[in-house]
mmCIF file with all atom_site columns, C-alpha atoms in Angstrom:
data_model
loop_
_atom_site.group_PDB
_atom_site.id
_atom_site.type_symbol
_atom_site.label_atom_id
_atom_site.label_alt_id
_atom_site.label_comp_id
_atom_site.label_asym_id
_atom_site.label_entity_id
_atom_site.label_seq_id
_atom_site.pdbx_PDB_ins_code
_atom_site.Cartn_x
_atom_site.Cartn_y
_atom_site.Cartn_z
_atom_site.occupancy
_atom_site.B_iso_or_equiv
_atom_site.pdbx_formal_charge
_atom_site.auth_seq_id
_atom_site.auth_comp_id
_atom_site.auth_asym_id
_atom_site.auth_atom_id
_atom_site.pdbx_PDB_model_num
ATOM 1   C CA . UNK A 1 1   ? 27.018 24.018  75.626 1.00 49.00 ? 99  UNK A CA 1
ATOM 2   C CA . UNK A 1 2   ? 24.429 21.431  76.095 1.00 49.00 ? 100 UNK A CA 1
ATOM 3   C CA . UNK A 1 3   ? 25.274 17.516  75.648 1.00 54.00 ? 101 UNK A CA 1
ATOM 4   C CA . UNK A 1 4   ? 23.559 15.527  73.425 1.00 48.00 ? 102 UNK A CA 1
ATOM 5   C CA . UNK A 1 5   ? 22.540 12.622  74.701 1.00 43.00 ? 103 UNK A CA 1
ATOM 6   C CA . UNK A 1 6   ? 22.415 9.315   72.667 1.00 42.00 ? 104 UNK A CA 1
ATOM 7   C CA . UNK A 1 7   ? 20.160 6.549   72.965 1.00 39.00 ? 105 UNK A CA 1
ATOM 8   C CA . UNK A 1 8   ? 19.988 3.355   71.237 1.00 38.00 ? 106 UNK A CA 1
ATOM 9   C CA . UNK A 1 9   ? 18.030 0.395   71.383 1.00 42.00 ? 107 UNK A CA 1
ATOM 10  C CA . UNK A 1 10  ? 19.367 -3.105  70.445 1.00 40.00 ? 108 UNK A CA 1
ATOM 11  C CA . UNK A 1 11  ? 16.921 -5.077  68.067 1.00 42.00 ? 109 UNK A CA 1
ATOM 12  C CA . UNK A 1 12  ? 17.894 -8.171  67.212 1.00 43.00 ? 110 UNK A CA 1
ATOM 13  C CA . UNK A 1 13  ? 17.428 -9.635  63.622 1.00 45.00 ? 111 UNK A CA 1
ATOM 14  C CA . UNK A 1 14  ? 16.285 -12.989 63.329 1.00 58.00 ? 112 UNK A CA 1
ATOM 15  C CA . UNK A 1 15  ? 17.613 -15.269 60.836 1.00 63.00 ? 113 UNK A CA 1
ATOM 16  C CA . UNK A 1 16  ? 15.653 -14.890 57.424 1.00 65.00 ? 114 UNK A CA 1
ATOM 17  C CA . UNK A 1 17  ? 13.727 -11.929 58.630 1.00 80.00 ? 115 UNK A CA 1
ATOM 18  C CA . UNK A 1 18  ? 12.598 -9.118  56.508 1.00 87.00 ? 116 UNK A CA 1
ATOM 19  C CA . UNK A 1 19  ? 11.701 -5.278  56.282 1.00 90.00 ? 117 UNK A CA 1
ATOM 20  C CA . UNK A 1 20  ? 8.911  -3.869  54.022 1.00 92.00 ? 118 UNK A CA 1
ATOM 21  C CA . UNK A 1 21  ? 9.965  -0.809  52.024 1.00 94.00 ? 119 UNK A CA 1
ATOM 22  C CA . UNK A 1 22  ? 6.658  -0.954  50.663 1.00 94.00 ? 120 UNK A CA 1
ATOM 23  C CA . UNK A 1 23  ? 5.868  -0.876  46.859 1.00 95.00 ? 121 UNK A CA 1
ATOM 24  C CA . UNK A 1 24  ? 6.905  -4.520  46.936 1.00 97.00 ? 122 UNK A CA 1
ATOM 25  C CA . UNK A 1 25  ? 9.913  -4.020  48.016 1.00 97.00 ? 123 UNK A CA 1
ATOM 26  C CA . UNK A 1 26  ? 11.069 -6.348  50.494 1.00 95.00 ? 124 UNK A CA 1
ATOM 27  C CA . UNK A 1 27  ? 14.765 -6.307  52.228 1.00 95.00 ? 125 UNK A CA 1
ATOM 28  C CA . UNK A 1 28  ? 16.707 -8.805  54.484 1.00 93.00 ? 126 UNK A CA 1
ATOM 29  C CA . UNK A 1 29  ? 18.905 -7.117  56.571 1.00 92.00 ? 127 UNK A CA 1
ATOM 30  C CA . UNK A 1 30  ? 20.716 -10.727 57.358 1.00 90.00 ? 128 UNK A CA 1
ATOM 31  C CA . UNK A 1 31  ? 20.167 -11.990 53.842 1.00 93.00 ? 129 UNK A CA 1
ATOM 32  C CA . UNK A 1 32  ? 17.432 -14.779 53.050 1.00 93.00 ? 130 UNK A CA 1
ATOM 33  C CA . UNK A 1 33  ? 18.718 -17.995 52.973 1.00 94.00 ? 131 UNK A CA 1
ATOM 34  C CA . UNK A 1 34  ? 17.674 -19.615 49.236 1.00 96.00 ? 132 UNK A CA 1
ATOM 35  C CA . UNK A 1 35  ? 19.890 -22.498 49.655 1.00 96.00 ? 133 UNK A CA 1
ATOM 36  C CA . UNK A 1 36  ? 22.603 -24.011 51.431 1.00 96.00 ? 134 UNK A CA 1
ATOM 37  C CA . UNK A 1 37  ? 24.566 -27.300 51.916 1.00 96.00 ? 135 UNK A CA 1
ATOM 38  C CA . UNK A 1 38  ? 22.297 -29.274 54.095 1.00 96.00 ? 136 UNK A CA 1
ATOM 39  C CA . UNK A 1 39  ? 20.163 -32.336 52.622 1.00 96.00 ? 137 UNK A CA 1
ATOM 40  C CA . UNK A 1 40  ? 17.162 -31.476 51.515 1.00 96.00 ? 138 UNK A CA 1
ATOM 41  C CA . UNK A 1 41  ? 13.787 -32.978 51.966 1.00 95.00 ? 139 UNK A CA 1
ATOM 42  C CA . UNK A 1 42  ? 14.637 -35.209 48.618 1.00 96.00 ? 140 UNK A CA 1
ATOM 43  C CA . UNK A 1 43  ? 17.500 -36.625 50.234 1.00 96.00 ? 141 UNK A CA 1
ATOM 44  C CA . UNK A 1 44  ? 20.032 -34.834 47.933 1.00 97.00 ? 142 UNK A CA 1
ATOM 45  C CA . UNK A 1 45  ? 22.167 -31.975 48.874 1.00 97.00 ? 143 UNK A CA 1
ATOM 46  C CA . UNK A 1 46  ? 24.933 -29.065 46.812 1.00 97.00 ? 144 UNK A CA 1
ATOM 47  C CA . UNK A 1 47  ? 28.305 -28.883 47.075 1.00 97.00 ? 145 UNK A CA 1
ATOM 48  C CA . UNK A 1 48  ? 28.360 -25.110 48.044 1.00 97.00 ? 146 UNK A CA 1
ATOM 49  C CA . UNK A 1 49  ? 32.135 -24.698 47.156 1.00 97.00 ? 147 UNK A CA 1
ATOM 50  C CA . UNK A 1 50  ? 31.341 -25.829 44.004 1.00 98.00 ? 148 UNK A CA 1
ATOM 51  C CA . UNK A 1 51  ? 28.141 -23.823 43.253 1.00 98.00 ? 149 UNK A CA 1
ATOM 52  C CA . UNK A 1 52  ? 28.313 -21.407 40.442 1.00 98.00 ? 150 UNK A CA 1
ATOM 53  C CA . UNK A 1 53  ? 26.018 -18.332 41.391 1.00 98.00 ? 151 UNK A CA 1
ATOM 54  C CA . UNK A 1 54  ? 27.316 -15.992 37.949 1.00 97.00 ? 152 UNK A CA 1
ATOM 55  C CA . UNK A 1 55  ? 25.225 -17.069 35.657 1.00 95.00 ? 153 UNK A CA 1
ATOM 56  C CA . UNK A 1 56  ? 22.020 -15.875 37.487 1.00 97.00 ? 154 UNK A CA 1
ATOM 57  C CA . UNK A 1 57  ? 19.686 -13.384 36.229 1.00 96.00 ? 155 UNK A CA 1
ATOM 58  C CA . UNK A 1 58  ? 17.849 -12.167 39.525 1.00 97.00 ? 156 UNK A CA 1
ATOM 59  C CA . UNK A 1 59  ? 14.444 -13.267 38.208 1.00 97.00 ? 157 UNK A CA 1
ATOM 60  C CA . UNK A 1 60  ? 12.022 -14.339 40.934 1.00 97.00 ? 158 UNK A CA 1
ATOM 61  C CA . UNK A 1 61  ? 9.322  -16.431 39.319 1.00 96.00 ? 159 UNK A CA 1
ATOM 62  C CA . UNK A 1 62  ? 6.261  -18.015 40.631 1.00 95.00 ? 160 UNK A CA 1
ATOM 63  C CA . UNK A 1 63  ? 6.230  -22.050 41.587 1.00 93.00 ? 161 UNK A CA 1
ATOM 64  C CA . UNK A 1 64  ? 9.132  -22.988 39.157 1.00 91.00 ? 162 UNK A CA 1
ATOM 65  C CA . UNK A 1 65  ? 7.161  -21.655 36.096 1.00 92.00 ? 163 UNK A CA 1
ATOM 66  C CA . UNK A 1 66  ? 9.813  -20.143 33.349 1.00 87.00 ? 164 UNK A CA 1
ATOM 67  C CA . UNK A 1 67  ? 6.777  -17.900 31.605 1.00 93.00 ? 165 UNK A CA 1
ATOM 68  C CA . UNK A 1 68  ? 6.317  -14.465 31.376 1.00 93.00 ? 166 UNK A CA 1
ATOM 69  C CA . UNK A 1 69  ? 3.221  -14.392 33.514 1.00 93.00 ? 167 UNK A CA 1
ATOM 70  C CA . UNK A 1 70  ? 4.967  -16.103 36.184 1.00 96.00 ? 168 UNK A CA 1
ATOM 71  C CA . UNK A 1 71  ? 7.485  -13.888 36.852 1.00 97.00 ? 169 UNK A CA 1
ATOM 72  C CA . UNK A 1 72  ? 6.794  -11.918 39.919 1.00 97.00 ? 170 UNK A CA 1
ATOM 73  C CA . UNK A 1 73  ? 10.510 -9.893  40.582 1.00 98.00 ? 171 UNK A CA 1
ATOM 74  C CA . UNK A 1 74  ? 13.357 -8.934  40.669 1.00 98.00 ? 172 UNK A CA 1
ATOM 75  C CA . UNK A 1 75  ? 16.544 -9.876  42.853 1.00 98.00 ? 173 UNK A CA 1
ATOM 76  C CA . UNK A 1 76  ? 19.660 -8.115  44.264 1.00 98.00 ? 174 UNK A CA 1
ATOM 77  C CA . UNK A 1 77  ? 22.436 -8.911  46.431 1.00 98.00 ? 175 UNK A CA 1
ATOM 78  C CA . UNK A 1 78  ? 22.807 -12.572 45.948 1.00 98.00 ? 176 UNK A CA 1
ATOM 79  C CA . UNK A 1 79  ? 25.939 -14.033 47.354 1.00 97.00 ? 177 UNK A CA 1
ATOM 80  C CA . UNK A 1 80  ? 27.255 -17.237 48.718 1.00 97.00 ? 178 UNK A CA 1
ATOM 81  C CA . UNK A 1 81  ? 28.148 -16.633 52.499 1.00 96.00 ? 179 UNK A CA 1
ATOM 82  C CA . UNK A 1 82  ? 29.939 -20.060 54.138 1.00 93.00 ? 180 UNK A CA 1
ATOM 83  C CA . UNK A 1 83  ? 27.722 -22.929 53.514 1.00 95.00 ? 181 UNK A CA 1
ATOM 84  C CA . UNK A 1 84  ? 25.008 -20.499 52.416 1.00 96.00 ? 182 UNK A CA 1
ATOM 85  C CA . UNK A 1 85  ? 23.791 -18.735 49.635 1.00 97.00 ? 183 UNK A CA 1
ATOM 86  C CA . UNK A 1 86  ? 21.638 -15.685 50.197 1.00 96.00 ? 184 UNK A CA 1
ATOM 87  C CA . UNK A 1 87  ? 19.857 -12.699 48.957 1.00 97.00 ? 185 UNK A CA 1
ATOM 88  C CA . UNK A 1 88  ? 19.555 -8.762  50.338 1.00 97.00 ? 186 UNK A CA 1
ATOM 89  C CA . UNK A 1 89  ? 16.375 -7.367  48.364 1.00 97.00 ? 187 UNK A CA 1
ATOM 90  C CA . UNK A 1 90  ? 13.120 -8.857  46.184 1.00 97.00 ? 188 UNK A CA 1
ATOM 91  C CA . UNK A 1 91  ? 11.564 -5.997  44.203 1.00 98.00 ? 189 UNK A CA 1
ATOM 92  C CA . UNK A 1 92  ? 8.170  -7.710  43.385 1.00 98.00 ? 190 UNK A CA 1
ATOM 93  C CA . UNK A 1 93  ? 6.430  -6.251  39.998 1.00 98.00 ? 191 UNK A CA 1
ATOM 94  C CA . UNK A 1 94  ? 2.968  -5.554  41.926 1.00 97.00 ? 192 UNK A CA 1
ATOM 95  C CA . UNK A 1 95  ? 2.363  -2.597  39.035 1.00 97.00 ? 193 UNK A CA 1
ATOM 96  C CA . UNK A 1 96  ? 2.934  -4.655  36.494 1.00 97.00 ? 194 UNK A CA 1
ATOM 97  C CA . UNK A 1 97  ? 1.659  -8.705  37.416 1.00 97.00 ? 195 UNK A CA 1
ATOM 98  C CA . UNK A 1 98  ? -1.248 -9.309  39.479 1.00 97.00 ? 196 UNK A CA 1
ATOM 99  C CA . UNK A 1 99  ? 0.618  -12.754 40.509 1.00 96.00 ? 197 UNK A CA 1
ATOM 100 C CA . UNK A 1 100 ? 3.609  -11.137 41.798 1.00 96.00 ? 198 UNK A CA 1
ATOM 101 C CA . UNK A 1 101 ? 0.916  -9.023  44.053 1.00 96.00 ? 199 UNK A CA 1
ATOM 102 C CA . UNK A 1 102 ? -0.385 -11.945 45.752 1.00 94.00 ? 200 UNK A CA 1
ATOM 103 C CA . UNK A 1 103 ? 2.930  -13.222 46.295 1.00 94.00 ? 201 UNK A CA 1
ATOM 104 C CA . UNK A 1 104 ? 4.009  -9.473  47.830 1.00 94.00 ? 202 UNK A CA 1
ATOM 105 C CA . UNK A 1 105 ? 1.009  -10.372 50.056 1.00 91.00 ? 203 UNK A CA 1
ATOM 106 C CA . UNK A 1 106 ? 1.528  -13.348 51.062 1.00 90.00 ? 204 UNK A CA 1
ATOM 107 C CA . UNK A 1 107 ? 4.500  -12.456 51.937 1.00 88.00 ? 205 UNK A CA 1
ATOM 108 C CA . UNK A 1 108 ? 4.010  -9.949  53.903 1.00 87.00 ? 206 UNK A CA 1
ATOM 109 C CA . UNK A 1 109 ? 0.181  -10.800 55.751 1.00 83.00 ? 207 UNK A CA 1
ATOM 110 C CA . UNK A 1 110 ? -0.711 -14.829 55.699 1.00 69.00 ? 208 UNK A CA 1
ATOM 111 C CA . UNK A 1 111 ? 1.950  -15.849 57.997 1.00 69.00 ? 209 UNK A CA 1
ATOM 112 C CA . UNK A 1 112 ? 2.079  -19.337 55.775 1.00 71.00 ? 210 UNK A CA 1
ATOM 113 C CA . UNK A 1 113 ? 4.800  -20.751 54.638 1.00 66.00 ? 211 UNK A CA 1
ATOM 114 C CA . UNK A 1 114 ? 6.784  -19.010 52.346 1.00 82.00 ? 212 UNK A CA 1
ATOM 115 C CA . UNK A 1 115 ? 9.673  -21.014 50.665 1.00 92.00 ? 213 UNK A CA 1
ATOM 116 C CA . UNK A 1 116 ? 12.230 -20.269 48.410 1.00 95.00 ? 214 UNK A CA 1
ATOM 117 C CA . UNK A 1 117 ? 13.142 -22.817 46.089 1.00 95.00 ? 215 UNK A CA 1
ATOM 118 C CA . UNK A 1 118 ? 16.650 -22.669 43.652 1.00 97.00 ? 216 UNK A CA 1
ATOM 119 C CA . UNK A 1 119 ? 16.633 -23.902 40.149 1.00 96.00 ? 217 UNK A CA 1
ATOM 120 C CA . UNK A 1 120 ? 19.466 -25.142 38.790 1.00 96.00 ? 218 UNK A CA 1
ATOM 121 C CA . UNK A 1 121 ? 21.456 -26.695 35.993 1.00 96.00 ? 219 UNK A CA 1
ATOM 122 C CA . UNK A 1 122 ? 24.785 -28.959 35.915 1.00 96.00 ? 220 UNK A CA 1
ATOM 123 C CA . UNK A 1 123 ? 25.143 -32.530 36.835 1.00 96.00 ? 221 UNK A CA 1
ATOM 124 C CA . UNK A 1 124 ? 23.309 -34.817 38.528 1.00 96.00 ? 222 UNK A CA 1
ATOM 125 C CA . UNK A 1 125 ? 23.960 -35.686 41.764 1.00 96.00 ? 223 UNK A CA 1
ATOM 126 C CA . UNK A 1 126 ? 26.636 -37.940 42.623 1.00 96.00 ? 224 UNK A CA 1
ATOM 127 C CA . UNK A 1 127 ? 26.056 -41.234 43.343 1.00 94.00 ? 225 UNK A CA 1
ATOM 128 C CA . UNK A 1 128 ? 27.908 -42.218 46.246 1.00 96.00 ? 226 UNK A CA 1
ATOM 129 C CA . UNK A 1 129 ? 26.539 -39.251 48.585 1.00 97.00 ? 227 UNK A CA 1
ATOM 130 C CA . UNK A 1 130 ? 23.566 -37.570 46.370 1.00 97.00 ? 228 UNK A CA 1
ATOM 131 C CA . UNK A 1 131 ? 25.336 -34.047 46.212 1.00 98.00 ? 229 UNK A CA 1
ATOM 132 C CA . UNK A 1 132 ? 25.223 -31.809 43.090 1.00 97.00 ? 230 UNK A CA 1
ATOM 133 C CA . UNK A 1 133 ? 28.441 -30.899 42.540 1.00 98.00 ? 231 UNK A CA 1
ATOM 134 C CA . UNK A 1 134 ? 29.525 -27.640 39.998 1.00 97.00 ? 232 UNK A CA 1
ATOM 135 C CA . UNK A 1 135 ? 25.297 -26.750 40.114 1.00 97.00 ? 233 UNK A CA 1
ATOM 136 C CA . UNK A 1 136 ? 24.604 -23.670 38.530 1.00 97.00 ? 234 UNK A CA 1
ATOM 137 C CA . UNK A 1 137 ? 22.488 -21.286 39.767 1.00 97.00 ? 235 UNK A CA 1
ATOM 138 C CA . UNK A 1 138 ? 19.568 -20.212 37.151 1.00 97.00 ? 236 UNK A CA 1
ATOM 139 C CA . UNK A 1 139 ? 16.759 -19.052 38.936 1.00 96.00 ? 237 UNK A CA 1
ATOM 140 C CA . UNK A 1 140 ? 14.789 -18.784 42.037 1.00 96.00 ? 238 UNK A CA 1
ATOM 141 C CA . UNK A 1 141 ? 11.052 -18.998 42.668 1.00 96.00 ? 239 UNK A CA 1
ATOM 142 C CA . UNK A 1 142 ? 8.680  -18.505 45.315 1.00 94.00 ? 240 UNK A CA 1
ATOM 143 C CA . UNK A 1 143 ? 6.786  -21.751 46.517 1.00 93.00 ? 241 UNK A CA 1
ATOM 144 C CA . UNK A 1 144 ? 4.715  -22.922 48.999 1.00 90.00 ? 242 UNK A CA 1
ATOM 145 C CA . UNK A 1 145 ? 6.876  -26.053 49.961 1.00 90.00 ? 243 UNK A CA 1
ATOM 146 C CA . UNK A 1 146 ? 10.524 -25.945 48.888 1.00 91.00 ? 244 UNK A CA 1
ATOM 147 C CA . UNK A 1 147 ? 12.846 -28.385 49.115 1.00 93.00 ? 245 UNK A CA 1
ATOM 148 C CA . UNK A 1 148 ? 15.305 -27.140 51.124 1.00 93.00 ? 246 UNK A CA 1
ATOM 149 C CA . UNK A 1 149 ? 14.236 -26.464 54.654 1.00 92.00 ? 247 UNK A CA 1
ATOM 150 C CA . UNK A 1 150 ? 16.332 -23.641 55.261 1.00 91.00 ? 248 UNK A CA 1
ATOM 151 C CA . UNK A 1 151 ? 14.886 -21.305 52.793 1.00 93.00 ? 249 UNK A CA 1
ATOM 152 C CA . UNK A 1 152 ? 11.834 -20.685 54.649 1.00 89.00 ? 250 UNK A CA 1
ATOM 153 C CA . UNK A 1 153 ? 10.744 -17.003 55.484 1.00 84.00 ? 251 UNK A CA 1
ATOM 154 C CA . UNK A 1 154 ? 11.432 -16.011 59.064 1.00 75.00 ? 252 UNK A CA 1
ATOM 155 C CA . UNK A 1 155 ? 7.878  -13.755 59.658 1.00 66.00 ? 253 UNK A CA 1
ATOM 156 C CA . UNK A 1 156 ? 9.379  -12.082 62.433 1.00 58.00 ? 254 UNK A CA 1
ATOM 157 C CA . UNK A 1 157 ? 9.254  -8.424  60.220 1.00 51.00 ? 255 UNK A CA 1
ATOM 158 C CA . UNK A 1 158 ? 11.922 -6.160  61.165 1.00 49.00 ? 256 UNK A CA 1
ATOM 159 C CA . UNK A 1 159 ? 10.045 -2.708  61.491 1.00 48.00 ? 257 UNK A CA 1
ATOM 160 C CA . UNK A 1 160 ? 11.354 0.415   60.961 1.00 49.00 ? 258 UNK A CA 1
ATOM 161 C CA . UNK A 1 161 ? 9.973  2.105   63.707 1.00 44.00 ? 259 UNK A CA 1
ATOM 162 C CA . UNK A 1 162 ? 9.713  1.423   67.602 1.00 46.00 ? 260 UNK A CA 1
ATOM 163 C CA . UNK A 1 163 ? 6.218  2.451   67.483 1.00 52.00 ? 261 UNK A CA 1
ATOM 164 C CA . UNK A 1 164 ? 5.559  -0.508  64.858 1.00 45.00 ? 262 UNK A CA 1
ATOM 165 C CA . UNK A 1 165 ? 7.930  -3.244  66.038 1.00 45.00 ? 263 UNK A CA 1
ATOM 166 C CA . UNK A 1 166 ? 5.561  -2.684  69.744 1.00 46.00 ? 264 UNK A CA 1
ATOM 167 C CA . UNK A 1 167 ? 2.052  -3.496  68.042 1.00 48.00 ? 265 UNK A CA 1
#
């Protein structure tokens, strides 16, 4: 009887990091940060106990523009995680909006920033400490410069091969 031997090789994920599926598919095996409760570039910050995340759609449009033409996917597997909340999968509709093509490429190839940026609705922020407190999540768009640091994209691209992950 022979033994099977079993190899493995450990492959760390970094934070924010992605795997093409291709077709526009794009997954993050540690979820994508899209917002959390540090302060932003604007000074403010969200009360992430307080966040509501139920009322969101999964729409992924382009530069905070709420019009057909600018929206560019589709997205699963948001959640809020600690301080954090995060999403598993963006389904891009490269078939069916040239926009949302570009933005699959850019993604993917320019090695540019790539932000995330939240929209919500609710209250404004407190004045003693500039939080949003009870925000609700309503949508989430791809920018060049968002406003919360932390929802960058990590372009270290989790392959799914060791042949790829070496070039």
């Amino acid at each position: 009887m022979s033994k099977l031997k079993k190899s493995h090789v450990d492959v760390p994920v970094a934070k924010n990091a992605f795997v093409d599926e291709g077709d526009g598919v794009v997954s993050f095996p540690q979820g994508q940060v899209i917002t959390d409760g540090t302060e932003q570039r604007n000074g403010t910050k969200y009360d992430m106990e307080s966040m509501d995340i139920s009322e969101y759609q999964g729409q992924l449009t382009a530069d905070h523009v709420d019009m057909l033409d600018r929206v560019i996917g589709g997205v699963e597997g948001v959640q809020k995680v600690g301080d954090k909340v995060i999403i598993k999968k963006i389904s891009y509709l490269v078939k069916e909006n040239p926009l949302a093509r570009l933005a699959y490429n850019l993604l993917l190839n320019a090695k540019v920033p790539t932000n995330f940026s939240i929209e919500t609705m609710g209250p404004w922020p407190a004045e003693d400490d500039d939080t949003y407190y009870r925000a609700k999540l309503i949508g989430l768009s791809q920018v060049v410069l968002g406003n919360n640091k932390n929802a960058k994209l990590n372009h270290a691209i989790v392959q799914n091969s060791i042949e790829q992950s070496k070039e």
